[in-house]
Coordinates of C-alpha atoms and ligand atoms in Angstrom, one line a residue:
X284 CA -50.8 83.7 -14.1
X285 CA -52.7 84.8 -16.9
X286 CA -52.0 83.8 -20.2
X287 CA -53.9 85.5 -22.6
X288 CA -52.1 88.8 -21.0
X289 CA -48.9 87.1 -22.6
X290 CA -50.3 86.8 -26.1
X291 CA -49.8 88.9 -29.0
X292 CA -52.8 89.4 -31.9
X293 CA -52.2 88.2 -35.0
X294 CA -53.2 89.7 -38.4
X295 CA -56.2 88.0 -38.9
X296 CA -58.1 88.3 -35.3
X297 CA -56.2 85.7 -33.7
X298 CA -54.0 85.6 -30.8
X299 CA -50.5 83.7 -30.1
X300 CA -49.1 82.8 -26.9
X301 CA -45.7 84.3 -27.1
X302 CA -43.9 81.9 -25.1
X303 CA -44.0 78.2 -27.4
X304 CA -42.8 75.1 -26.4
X305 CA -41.1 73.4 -29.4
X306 CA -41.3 70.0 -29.5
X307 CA -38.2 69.0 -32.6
X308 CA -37.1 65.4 -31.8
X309 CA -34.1 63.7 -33.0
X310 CA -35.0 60.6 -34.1
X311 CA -32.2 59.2 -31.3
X312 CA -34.5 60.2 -28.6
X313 CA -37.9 58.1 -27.6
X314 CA -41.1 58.8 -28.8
X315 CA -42.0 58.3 -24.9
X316 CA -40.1 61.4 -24.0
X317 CA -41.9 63.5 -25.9
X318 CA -44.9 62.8 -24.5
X319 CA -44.0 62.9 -21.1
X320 CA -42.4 66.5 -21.6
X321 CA -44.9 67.9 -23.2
X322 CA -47.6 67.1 -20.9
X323 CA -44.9 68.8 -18.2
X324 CA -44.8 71.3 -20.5
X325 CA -48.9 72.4 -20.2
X326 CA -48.8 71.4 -16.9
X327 CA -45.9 73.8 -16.2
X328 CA -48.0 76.7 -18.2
X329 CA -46.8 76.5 -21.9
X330 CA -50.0 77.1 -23.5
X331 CA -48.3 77.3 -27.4
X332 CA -47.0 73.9 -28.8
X333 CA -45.1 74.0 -32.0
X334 CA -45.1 70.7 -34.0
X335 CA -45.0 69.2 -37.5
X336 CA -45.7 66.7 -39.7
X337 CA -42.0 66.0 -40.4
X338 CA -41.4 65.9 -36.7
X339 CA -42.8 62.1 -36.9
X340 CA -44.0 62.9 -33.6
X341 CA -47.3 64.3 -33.8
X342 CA -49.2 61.4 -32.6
X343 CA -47.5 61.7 -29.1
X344 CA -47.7 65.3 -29.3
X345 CA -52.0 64.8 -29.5
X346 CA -52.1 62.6 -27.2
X347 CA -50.2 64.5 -24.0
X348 CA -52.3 67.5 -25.0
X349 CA -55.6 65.3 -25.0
X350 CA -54.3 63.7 -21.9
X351 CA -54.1 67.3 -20.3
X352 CA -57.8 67.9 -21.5
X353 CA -58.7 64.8 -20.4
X354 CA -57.4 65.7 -16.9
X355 CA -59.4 69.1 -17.0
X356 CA -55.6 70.9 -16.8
X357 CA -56.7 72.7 -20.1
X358 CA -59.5 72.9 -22.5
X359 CA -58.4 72.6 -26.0
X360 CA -59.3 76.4 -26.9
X361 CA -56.8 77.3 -24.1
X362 CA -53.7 75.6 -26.3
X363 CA -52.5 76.9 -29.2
X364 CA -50.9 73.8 -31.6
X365 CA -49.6 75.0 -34.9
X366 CA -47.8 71.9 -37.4
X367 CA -46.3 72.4 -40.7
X368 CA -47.1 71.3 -43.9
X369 CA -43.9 68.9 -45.2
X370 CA -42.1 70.1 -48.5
X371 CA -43.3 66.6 -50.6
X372 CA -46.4 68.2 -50.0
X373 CA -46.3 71.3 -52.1
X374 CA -48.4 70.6 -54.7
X375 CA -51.6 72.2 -54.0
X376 CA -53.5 68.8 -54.2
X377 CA -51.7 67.6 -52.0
X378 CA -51.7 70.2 -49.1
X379 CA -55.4 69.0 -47.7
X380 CA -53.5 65.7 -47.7
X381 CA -50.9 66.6 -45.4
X382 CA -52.9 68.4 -42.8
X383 CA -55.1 65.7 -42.2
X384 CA -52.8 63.2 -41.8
X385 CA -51.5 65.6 -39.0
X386 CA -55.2 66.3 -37.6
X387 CA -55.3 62.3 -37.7
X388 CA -51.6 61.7 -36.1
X389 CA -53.0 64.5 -33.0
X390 CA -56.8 63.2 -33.6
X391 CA -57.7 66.7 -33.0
X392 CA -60.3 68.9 -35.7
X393 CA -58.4 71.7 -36.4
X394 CA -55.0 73.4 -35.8
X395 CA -54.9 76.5 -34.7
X396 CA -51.8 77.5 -36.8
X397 CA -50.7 75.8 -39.9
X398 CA -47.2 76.8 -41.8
X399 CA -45.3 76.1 -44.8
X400 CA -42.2 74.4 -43.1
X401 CA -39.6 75.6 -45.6
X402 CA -40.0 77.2 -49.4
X403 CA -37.9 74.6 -51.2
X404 CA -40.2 71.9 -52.7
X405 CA -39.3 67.8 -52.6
X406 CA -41.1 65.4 -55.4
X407 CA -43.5 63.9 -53.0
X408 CA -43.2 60.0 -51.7
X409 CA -44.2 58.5 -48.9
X410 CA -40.2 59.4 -47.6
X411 CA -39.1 62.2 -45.8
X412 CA -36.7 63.2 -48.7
X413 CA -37.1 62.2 -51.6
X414 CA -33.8 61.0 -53.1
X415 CA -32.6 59.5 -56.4
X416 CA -30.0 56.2 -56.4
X417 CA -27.5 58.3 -55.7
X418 CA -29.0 59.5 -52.4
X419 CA -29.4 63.2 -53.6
X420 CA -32.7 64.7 -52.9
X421 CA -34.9 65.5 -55.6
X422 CA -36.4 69.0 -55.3
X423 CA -39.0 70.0 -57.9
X424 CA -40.6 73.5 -58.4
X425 CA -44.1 74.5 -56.8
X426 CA -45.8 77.5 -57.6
X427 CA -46.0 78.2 -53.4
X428 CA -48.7 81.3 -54.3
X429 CA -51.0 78.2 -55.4
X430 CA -49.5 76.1 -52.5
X431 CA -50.6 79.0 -50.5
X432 CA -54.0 79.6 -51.8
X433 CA -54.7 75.5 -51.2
X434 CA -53.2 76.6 -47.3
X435 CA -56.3 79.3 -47.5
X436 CA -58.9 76.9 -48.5
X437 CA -57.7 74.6 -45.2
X438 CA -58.7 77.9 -43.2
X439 CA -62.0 78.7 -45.1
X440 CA -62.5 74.6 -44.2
X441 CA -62.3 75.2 -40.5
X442 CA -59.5 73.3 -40.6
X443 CA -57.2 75.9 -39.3
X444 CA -57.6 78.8 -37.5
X445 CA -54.4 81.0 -38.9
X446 CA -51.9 80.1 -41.6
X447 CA -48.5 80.9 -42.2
X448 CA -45.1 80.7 -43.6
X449 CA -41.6 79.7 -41.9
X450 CA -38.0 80.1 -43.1
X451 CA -39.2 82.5 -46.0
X452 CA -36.9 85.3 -47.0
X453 CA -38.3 88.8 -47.8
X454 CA -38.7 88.2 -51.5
X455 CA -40.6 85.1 -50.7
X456 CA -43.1 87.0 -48.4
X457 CA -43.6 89.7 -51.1
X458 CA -44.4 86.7 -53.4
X459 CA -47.0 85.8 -51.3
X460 CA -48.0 89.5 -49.6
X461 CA -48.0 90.4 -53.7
X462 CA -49.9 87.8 -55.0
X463 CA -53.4 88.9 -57.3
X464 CA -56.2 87.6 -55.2
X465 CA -54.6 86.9 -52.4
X466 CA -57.2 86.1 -49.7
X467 CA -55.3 85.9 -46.2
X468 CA -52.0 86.7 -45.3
X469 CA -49.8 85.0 -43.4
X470 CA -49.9 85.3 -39.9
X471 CA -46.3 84.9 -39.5
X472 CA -42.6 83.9 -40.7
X473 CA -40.7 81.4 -38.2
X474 CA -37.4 81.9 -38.6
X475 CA -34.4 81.0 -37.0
X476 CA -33.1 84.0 -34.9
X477 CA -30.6 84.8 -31.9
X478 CA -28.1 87.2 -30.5
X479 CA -25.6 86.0 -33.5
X480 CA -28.6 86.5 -35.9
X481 CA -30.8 88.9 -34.9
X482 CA -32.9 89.1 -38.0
X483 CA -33.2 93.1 -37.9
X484 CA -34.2 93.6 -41.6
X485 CA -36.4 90.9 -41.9
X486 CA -37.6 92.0 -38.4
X487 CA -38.5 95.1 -39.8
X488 CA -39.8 94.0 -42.8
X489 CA -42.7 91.4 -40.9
X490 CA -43.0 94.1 -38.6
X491 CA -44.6 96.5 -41.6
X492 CA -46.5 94.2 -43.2
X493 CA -48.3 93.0 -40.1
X494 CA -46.9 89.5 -39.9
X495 CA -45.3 88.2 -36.7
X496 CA -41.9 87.2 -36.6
X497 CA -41.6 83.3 -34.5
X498 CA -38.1 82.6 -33.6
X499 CA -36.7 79.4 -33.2
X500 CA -32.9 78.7 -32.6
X501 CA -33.4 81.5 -29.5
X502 CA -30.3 79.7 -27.9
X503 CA -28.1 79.7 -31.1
X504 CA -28.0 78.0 -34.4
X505 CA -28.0 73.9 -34.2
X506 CA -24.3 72.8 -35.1
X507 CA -25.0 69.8 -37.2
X508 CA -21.4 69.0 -39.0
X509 CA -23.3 68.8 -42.5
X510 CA -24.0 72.4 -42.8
X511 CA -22.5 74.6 -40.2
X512 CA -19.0 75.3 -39.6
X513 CA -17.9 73.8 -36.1
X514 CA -15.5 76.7 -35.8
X515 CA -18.2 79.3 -35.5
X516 CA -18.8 80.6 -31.7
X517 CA -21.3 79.4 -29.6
X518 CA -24.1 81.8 -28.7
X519 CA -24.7 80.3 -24.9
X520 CA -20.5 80.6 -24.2
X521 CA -20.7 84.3 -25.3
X522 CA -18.4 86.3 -22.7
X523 CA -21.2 89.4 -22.9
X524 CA -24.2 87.0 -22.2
X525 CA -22.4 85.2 -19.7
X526 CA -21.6 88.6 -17.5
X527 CA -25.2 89.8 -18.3
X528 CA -26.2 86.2 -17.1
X529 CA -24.6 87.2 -13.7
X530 CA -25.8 90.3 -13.4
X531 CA -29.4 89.6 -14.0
X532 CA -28.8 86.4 -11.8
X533 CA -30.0 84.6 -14.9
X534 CA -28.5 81.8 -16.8
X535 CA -27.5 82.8 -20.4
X536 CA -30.3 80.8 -22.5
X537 CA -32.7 83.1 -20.0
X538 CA -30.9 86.4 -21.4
X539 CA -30.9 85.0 -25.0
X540 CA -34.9 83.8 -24.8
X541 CA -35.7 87.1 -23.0
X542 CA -33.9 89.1 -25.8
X543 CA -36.2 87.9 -28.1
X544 CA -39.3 87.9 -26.3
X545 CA -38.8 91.6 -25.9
X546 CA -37.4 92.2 -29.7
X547 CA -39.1 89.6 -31.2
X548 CA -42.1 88.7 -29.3
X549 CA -42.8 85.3 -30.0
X550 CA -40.1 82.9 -29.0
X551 CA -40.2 78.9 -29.2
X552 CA -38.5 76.6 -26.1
X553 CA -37.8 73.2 -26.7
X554 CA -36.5 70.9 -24.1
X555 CA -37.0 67.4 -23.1
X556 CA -35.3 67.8 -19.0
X557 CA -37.8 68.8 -16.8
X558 CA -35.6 71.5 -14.7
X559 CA -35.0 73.0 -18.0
X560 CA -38.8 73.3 -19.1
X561 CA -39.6 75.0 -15.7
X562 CA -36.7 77.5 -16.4
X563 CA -37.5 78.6 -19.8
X564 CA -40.8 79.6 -17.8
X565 CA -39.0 82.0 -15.6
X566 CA -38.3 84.1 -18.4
X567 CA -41.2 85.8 -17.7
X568 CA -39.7 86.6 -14.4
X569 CA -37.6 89.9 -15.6
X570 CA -36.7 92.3 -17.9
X571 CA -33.9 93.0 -19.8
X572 CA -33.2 97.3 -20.4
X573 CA -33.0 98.8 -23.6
X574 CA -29.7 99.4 -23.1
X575 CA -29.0 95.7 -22.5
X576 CA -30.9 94.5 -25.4
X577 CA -28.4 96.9 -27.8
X578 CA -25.6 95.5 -26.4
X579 CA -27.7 91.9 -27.0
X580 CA -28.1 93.4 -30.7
X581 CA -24.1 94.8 -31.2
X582 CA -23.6 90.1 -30.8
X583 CA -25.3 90.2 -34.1
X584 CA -22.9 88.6 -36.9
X585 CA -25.4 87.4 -39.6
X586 CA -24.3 83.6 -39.4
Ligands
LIG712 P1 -34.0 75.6 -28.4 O1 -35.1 76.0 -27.7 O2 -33.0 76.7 -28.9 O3 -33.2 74.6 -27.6 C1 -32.0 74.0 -28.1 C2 -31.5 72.9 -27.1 O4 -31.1 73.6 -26.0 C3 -32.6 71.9 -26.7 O5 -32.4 70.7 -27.5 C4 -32.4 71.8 -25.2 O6 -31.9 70.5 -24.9 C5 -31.5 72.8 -24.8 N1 -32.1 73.8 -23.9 C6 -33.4 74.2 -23.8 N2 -33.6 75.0 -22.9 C7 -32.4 75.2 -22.3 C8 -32.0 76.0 -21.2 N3 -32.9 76.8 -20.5 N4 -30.7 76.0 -20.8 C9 -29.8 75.2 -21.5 N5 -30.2 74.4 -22.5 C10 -31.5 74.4 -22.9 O7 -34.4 74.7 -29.6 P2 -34.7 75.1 -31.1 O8 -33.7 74.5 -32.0 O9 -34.9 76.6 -31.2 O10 -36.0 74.5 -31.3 C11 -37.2 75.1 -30.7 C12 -38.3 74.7 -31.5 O11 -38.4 75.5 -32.7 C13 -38.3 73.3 -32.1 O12 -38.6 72.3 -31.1 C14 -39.3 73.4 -33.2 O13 -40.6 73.3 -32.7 C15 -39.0 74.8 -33.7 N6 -38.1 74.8 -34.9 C16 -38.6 75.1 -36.1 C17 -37.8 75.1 -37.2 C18 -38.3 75.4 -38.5 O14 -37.7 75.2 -39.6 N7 -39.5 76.0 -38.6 C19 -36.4 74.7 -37.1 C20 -35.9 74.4 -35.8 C21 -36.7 74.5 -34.7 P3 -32.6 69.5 -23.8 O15 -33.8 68.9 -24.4 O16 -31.6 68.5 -23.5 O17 -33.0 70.4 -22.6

């Protein structure tokens, strides 16, 4: 197979593997597994790993894909590894800080992507969140166009290869896309996005501008009981996936990652079980038709 056939270009000479393998860890599960998987992962043919800083699990991340080079399976240009600058890291003197703790955690040179994780800012401490003694988080406000002009001095470094944003809004890209001086633009906006959120606007909108849309959540939204309402539907038991599932001989997280492969194009896969690594694979292995994917697109609800 080749693999830079399945890539798309980026706005600033770049390519991206449009198949990623996400690599999100709840802190439940060993830092052993994520290591082992990934290394499945390359070995399998994922040639896109998604990580960051606040995964806390960088330094296994590094070392499976060193391993893999180590092993001659891949040279490092072959991979694409983007991380994602942390929100106690906002402050533009504090951005450079950030990435090389994550260049040290992989013990790599340079990334070849490197996002903001999310547009609301945390006072920064050595903690994940920042929180008073009352547990709350303490946010703060950034100027993210000078967070983002310290982002495009990590490029100009050598640092990074492309940079980028995730979980912006539009108004948030036009603050950047807007911004006097600006020098790059991001490469591209990962945002959650499935059947049940397809994203069409914002879609749209990246589309224009020139600025790849990354989808994570390709399976459905997480249903953690702090923020989503357990009585919403679940993507993967969707009566109109499941029959499409049968009649492309599929299984339904197949028809939801190949929906956005071929509305999206870049879609991220994250699974620790082997069997299920090797299957998001196969979703290379059809098509869906354009009358499919509007039936795919009539699931939308906006949650
Ligand atoms: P996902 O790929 O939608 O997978 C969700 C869960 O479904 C996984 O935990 C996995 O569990 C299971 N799964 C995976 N493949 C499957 C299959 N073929 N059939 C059935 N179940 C399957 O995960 P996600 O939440 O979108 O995360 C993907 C990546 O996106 C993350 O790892 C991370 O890199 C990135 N992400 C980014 C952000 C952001 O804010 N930028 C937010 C969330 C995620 P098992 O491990 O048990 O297989």
């Amino acid at each position: 197979m080749n693999f830079k056939q399945q890539c798309v270009g980026l706005n600033d000479g770049h390519i991206m593997p449009i198949l990623g393998y996400g690599t999100a860890q709840n802190p439940e599960v060993p830092k052993s597994k994520i290591l082992e998987s990934t290394k499945i992962a390359i070995d399998i043919g994922f040639r896109h790993i998604d990580s960051a800083y606040v995964y806390q699990n960088e330094k296994e991340t590094g070392q499976a894909i060193r391993r893999k080079i180590a092993d001659g399976v891949v040279k490092r240009e072959d991979i694409f590894l983007t991380t994602k600058l942390w929100s106690t890291f906002h402050r533009p003197e504090l951005v450079k800080v950030c990435l090389q703790r994550s260049l040290e955690n992989f013990q790599l040179d340079y990334v070849d992507l490197y996002i903001i994780h999310l547009p609301m800012s945390i006072k920064p401490s050595e903690k994940t969140y920042t929180k008073n003694e009352n547990g709350k988080i303490l946010f703060e406000t950034v100027d993210l166009c000078a967070t983002w002009e310290a982002m495009e001095k990590c490029k100009d470094a050598g640092l990074v290869k492309s940079i980028g944003v995730s979980n912006f809004n539009r108004r948030l890209l036009e603050m950047i896309l807007n911004k006097p001086g600006l020098k790059y633009k991001p490469v591209c906006n990962q945002v959650e996005c499935h059947p049940y959120l397809n994203q069409s606007k914002l879609l749209d909108f990246c589309k224009s501008k020139d600025i790849v849309l990354v989808a994570y959540g390709a399976l459905g939204s997480q249903r953690p009981k702090i923020w989503v309402d357990q009585n919403t539907s679940i993507l993967l038991d969707d009566p109109v996936l499941g029959s499409m599932a049968k009649k492309y001989k599929q299984t339904p997280a197949l028809i939801a990652r190949c929906f956005q492969l071929q509305c999206v194009v870049v879609v991220l896969a994250k699974s620790f079980t082997e069997n299920r690594i090797k299957e998001n694979m196969q979703v290379f292995e059809f098509q869906l038709t354009s009358e499919n994917i509007k039936v795919l697109n009539g699931l939308n609800k906006n949650i």
